[in-house]
Short mmCIF file of C-alpha atoms and ligand atoms in Angstrom, two decimals:
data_model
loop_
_atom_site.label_atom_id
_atom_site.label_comp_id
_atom_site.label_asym_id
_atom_site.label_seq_id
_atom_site.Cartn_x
_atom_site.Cartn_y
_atom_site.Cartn_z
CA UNK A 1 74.89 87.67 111.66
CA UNK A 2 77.72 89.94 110.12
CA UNK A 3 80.16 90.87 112.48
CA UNK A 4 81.19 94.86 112.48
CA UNK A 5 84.78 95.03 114.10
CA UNK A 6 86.57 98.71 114.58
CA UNK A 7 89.69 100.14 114.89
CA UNK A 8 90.84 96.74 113.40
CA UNK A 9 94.64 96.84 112.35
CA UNK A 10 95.36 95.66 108.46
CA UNK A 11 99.11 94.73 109.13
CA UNK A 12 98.34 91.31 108.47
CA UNK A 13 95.61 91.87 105.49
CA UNK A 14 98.06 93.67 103.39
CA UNK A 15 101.12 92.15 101.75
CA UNK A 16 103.01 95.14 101.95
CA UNK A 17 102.74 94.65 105.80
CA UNK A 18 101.70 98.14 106.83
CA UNK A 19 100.39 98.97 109.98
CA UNK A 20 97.12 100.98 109.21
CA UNK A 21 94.43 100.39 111.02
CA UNK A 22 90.59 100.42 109.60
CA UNK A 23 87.70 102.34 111.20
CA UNK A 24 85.48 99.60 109.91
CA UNK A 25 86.29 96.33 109.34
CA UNK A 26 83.69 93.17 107.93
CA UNK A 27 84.43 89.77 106.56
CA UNK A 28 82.17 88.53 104.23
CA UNK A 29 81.77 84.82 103.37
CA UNK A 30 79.08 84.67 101.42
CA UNK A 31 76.66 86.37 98.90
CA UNK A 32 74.10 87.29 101.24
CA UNK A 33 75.88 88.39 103.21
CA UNK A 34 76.71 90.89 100.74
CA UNK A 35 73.15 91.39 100.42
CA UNK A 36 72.55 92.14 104.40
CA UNK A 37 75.77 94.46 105.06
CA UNK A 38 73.93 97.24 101.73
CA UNK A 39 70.58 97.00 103.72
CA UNK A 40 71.87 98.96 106.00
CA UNK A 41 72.21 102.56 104.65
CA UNK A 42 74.91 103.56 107.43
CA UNK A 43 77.29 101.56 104.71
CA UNK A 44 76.09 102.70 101.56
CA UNK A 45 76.97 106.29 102.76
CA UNK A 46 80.77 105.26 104.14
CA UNK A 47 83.75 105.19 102.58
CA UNK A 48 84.19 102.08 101.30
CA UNK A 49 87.62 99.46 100.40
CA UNK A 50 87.14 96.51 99.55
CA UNK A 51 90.48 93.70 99.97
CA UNK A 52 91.21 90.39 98.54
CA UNK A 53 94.53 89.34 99.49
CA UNK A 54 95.69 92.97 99.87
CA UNK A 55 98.32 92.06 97.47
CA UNK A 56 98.19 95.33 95.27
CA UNK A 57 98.01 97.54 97.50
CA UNK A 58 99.17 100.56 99.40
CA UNK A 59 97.96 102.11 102.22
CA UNK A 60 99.34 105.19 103.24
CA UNK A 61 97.42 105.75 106.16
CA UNK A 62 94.58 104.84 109.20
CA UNK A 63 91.68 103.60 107.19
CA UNK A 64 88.72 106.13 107.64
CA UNK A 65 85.78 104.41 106.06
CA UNK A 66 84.84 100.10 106.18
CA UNK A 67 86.96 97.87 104.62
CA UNK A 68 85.48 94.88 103.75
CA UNK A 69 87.23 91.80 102.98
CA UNK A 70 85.77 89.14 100.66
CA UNK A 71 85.85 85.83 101.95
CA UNK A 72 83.73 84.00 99.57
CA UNK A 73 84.99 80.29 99.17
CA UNK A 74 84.36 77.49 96.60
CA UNK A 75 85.71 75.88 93.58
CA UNK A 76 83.18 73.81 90.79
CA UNK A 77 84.41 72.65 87.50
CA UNK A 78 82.61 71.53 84.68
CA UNK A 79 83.86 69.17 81.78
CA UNK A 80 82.75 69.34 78.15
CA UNK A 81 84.75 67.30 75.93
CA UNK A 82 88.38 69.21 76.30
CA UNK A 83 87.10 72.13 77.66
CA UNK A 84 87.05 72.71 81.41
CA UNK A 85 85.06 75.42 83.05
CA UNK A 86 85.81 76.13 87.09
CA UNK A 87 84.22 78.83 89.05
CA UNK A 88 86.15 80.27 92.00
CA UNK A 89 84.78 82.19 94.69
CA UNK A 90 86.24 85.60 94.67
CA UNK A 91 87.78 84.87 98.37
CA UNK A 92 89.77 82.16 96.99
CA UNK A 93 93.55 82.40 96.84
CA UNK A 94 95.18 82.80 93.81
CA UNK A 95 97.53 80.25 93.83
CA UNK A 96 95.06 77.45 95.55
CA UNK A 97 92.86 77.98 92.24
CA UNK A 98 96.33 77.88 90.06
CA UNK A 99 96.76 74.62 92.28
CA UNK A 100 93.53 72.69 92.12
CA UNK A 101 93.53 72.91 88.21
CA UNK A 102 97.13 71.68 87.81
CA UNK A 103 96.74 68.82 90.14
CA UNK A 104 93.83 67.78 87.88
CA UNK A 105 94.93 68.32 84.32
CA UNK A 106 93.00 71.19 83.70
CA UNK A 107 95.37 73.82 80.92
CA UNK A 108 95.24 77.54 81.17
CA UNK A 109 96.49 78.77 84.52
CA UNK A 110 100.23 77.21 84.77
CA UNK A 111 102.11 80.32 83.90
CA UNK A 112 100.37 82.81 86.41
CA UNK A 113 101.69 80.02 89.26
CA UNK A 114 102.56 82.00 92.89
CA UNK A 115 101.13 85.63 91.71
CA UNK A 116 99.98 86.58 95.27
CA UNK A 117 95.96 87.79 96.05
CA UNK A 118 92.98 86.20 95.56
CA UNK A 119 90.46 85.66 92.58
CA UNK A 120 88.37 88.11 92.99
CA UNK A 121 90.78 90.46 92.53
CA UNK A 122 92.25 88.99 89.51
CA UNK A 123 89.85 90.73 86.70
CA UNK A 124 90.28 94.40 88.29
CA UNK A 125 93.84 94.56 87.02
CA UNK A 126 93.97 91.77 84.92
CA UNK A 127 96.68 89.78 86.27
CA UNK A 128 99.24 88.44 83.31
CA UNK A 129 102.76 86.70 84.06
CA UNK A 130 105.38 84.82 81.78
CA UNK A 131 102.86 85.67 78.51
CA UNK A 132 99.82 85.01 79.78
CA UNK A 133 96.76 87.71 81.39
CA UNK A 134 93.97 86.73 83.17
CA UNK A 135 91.85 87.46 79.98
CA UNK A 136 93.16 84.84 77.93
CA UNK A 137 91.56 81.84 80.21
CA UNK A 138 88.65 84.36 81.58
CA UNK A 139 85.21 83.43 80.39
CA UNK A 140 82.55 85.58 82.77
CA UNK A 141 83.01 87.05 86.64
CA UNK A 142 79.51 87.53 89.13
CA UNK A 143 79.89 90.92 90.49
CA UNK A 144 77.44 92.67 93.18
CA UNK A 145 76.29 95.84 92.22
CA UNK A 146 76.11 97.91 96.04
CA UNK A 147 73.47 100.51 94.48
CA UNK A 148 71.04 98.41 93.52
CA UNK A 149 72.10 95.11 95.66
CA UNK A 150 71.80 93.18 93.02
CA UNK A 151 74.53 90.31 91.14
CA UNK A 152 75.50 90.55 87.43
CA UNK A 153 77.62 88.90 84.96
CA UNK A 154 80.50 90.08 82.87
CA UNK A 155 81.82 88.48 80.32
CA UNK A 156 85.03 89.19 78.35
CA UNK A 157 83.86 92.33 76.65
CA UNK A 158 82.27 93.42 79.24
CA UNK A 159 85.32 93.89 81.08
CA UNK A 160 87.61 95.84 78.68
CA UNK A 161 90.52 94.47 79.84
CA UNK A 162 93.74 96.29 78.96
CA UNK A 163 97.58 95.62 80.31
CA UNK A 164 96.76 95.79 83.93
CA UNK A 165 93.57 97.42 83.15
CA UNK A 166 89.55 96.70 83.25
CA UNK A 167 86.41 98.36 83.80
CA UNK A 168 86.39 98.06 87.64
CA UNK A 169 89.71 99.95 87.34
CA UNK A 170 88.11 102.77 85.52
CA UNK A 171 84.16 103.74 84.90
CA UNK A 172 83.07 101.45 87.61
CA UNK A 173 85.49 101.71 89.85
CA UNK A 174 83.82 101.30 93.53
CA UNK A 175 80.57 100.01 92.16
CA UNK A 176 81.35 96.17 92.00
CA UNK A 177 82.70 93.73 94.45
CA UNK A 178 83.49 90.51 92.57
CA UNK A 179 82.15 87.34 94.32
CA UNK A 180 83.36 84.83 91.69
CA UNK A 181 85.32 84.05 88.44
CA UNK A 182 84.47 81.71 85.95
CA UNK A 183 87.62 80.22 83.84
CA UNK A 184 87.62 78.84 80.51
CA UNK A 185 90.17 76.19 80.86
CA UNK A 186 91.13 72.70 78.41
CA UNK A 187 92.29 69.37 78.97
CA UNK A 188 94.52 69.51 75.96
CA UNK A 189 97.39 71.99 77.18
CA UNK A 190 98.72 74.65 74.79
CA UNK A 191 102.08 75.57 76.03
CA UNK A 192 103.07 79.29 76.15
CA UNK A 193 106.97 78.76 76.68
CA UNK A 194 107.79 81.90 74.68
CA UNK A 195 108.93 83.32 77.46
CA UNK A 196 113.25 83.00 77.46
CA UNK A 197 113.68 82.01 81.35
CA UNK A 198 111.13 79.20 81.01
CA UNK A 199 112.44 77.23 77.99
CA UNK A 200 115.94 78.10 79.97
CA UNK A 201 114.72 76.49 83.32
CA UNK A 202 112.87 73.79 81.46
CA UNK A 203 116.55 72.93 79.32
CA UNK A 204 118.31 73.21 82.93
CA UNK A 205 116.32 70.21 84.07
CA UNK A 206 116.57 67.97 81.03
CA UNK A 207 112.58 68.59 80.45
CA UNK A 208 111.90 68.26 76.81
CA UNK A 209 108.06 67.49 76.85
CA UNK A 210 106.70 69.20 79.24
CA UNK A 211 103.39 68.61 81.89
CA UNK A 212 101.60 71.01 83.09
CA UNK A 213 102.91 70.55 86.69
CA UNK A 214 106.47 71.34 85.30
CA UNK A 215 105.82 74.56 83.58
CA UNK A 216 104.30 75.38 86.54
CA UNK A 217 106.72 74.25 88.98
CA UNK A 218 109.23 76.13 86.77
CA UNK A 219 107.15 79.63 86.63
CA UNK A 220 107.35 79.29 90.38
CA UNK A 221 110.81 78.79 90.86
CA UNK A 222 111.22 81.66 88.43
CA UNK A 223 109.42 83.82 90.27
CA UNK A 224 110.93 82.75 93.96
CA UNK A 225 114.52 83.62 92.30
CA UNK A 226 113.30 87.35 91.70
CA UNK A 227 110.39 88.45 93.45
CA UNK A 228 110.71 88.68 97.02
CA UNK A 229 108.39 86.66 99.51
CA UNK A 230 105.88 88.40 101.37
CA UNK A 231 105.51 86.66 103.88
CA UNK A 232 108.99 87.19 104.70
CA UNK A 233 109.74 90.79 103.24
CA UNK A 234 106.80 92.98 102.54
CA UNK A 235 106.18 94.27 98.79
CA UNK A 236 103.18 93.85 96.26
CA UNK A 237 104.89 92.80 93.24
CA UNK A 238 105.53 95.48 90.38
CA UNK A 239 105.12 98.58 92.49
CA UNK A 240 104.91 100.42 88.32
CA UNK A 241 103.50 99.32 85.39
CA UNK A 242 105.33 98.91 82.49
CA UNK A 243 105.34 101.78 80.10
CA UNK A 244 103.71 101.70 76.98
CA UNK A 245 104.95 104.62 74.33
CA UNK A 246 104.54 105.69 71.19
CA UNK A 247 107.29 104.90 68.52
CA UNK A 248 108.74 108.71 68.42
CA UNK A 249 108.35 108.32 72.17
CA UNK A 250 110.50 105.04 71.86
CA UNK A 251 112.94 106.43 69.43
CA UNK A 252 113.89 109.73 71.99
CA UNK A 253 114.82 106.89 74.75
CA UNK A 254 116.92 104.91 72.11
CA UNK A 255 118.83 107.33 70.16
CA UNK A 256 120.69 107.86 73.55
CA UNK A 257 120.09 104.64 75.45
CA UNK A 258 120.05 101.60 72.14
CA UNK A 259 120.12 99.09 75.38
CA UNK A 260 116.75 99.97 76.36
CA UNK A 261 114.77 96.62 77.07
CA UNK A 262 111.46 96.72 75.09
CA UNK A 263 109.09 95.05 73.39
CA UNK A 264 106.23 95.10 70.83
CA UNK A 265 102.48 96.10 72.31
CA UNK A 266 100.69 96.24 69.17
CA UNK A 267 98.78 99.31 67.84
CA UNK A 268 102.47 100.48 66.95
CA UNK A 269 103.39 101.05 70.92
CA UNK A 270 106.16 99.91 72.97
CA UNK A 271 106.67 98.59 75.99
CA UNK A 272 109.75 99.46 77.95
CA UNK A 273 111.02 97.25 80.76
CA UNK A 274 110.61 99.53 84.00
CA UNK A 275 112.96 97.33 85.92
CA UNK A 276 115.47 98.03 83.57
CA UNK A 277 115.03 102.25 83.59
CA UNK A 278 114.83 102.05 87.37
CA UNK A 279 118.17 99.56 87.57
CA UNK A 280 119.88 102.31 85.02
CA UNK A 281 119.09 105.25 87.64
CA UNK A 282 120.69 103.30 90.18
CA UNK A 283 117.94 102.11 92.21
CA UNK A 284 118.43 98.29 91.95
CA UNK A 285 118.67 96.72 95.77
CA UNK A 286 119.03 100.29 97.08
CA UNK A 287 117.63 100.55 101.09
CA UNK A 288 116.85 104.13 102.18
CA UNK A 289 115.37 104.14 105.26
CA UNK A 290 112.89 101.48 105.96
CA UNK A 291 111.80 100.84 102.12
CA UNK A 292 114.10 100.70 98.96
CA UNK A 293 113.98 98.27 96.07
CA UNK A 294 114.41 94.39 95.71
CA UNK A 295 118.07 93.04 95.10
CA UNK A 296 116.93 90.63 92.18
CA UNK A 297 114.25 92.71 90.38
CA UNK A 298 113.64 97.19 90.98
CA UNK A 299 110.81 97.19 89.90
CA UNK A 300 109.73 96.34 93.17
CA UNK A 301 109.72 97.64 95.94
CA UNK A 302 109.69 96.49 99.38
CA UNK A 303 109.41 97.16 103.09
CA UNK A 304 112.48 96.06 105.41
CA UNK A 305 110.22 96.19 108.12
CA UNK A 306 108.55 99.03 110.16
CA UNK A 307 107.80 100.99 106.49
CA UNK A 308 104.90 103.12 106.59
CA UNK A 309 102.63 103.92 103.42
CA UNK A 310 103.99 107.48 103.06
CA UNK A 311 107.46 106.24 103.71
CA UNK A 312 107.44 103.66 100.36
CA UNK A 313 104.73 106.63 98.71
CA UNK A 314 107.53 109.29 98.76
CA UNK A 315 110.22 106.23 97.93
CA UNK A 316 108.14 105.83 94.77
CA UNK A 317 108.12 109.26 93.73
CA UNK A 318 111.58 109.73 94.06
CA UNK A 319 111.99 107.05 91.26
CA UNK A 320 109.55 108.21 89.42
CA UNK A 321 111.41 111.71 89.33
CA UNK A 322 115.21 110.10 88.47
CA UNK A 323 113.90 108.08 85.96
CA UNK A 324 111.53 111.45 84.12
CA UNK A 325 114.67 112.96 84.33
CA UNK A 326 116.97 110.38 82.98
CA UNK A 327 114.74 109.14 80.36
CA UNK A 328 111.64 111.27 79.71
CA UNK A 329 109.36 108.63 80.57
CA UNK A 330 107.06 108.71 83.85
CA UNK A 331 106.19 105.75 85.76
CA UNK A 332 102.97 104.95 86.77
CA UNK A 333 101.99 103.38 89.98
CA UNK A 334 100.35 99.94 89.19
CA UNK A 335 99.73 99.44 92.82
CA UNK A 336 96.66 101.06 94.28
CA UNK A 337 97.57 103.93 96.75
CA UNK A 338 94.82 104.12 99.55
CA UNK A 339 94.67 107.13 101.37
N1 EPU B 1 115.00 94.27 84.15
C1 EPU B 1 116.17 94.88 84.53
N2 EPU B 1 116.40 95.14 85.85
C2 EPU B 1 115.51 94.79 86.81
C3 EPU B 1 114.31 94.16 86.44
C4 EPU B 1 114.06 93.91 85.11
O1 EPU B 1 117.01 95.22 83.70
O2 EPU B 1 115.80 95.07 87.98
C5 EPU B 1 114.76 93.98 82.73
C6 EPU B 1 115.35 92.67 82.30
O3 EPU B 1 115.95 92.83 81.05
C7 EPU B 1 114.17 91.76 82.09
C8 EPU B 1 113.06 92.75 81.76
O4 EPU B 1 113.39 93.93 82.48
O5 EPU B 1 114.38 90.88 81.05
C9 EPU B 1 111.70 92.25 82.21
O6 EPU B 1 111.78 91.83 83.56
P1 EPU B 1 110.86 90.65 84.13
O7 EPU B 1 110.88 89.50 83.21
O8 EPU B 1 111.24 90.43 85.54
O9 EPU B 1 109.41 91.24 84.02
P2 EPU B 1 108.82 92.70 84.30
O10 EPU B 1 108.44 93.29 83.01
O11 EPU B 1 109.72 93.49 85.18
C10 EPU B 1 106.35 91.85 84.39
C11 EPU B 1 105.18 91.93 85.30
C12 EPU B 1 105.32 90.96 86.46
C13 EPU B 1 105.47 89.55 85.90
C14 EPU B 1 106.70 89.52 84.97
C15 EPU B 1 106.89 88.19 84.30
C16 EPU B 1 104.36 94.22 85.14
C17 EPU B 1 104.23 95.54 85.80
N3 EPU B 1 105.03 93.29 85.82
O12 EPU B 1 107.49 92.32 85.12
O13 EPU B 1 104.12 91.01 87.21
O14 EPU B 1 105.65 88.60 86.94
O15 EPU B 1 106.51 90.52 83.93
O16 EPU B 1 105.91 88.03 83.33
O17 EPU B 1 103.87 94.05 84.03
C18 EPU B 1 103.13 92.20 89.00
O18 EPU B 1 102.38 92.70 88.18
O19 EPU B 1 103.05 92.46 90.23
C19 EPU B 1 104.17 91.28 88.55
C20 EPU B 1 105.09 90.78 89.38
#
């Protein structure tokens, strides 16, 4: 029987560790589940937010509507000759999934090690770290249409992913809660070191050839060194995307500024390193008040305890202003603002 809780505080479901509470609040731990809360119109009609490990999100104030968090467990692989296929349940976290595969050989996951949430949340922004996304290793998700209380697959296409993008980011947003992931995964491992710090880390500790355990006990200690820990210091990872400009775009930022960090996006765009814009303004390791930005990397930003939503909101726009000003570019928020 599905348990309805109210005025149920989300300190501890978000990783930003805000104190909002929700009107609504329902666990789910299982497909029908699903299935029973939609019967009932009442929740069809309410506002609705739906939270994996809260990871990528804001919330700027007392939830009015039902948030529902997915709880759906379970991880299945399948073998075919080298290549491995594993099915998550969307309530899974992250980095137990990034865990179970490594431990067993399976190639794919290694350098998205420690990114915090769970895996149903993984396709809506398609999660990428140290060169890899999400789409690279995705092969279908099981989704559960509210309107018509029904479950469908999406496969790759299906999803038009983009950098940090999909199609439950955009035309249908709100319609889908994902209930599990299936992973297209290989027993044969093909390295993506490209990126500099992990070939650095990976020289530092006399590691010439590689398992799949060390790359991914390197991404992790990679990502300890410059991304804070939530569970210590709220944040939810890059609080801005990365923007992507057009070359004339590119070329106004580095007539003035030829230090600019960047890199290639294809279809002739550029990507410029926000953490590097917001460190020129000044912002790096700032505190201002109860928010401000991390000491090892500005593009995030954090909460020194006591933040509220607004507080880090108007925090965020305040960068976004210096750096318009400085540069001509505008950041976007890649975290979700709930309000
Ligand atoms: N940089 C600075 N100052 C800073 C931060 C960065 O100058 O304070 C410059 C450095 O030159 C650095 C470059 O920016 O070489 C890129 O920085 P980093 O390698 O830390 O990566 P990022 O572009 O800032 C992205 C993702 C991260 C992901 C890392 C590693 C986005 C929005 N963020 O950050 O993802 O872990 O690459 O692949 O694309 C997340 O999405 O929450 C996230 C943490």
């Amino acid at each position: 029987m599905l348990q309805i809780q109210e005025n149920v505080s989300l300190k501890n479901f978000n990783t930003f560790g805000v104190d909002a509470k929700a009107r609504y609040f329902v666990e789910i731990s299982n497909r029908d589940e699903l299935v029973e809360l939609f019967m009932d119109p009442q929740w069809l009609e309410t506002d609705r937010l739906v939270m994996g490990g809260g990871s990528n999100m804001l919330l700027l104030k007392d939830y009015h509507g039902l948030v529902i968090r997915i709880n759906i467990r379970g991880i299945e692989h399948r073998i075919s000759h080298e290549d491995v296929f594993v099915e998550a349940g969307g309530g899974e976290v992250w980095n137990d999934l990034v865990n179970y595969c490594v431990t067993r050989g399976y190639a794919g996951l290694e350098n998205l090690s420690l990114i915090p949430g769970s895996v149903g949340a993984s396709p809506i922004q398609n999660i990428g770290a140290y060169g890899v996304e999400l789409k690279d290793v995705f092969q279908s998700c099981c989704a559960f249409e509210i309107a018509s209380r029904t479950f469908k697959t999406f496969s790759k296409e299906d999803c038009k992913f983009g950098y940090r993008e999909s199609v439950f980011k955009n035309e249908l947003k709100g319609q889908y809660i994902i209930v599990s992931v299936k992973f297209h995964l290989s027993l044969a491992p093909h390295f993506n070191l490209k990126y500099g710090a992990i070939e650095q880390e990976l020289a530092n500790r006399g590691i010439t050839s590689p398992t799949l355990k060390d790359v991914s006990q390197v991404v992790s200690h990679i990502r300890v060194s410059k991304l804070p820990d939530p569970s210590t210091i709220g944040n939810a990872g890059s609080f801005f995307k990365n923007p992507v400009v057009t070359v004339d775009e590119f070329e106004a930022v580095y007539t003035k500024f030829p230090d600019v960090v960047h890199y290639p996006a294809g279809d002739g765009l550029i990507k410029l390193a926000a953490g590097w814009l917001i460190e020129q303004c000044g912002w790096k390791g700032k505190v201002v008040g109860n928010t401000g930005t991390w000491k090892n990397q500005a593009l995030v930003l954090v909460n020194h305890g006591g933040a509220t939503g607004n507080e880090v909101y108007n925090f965020s726009s305040q960068i976004i202003d210096s750096v318009y000003t400085k540069f001509g570019v505008r950041l976007q928020r890649e975290v979700n603002i709930i309000s």
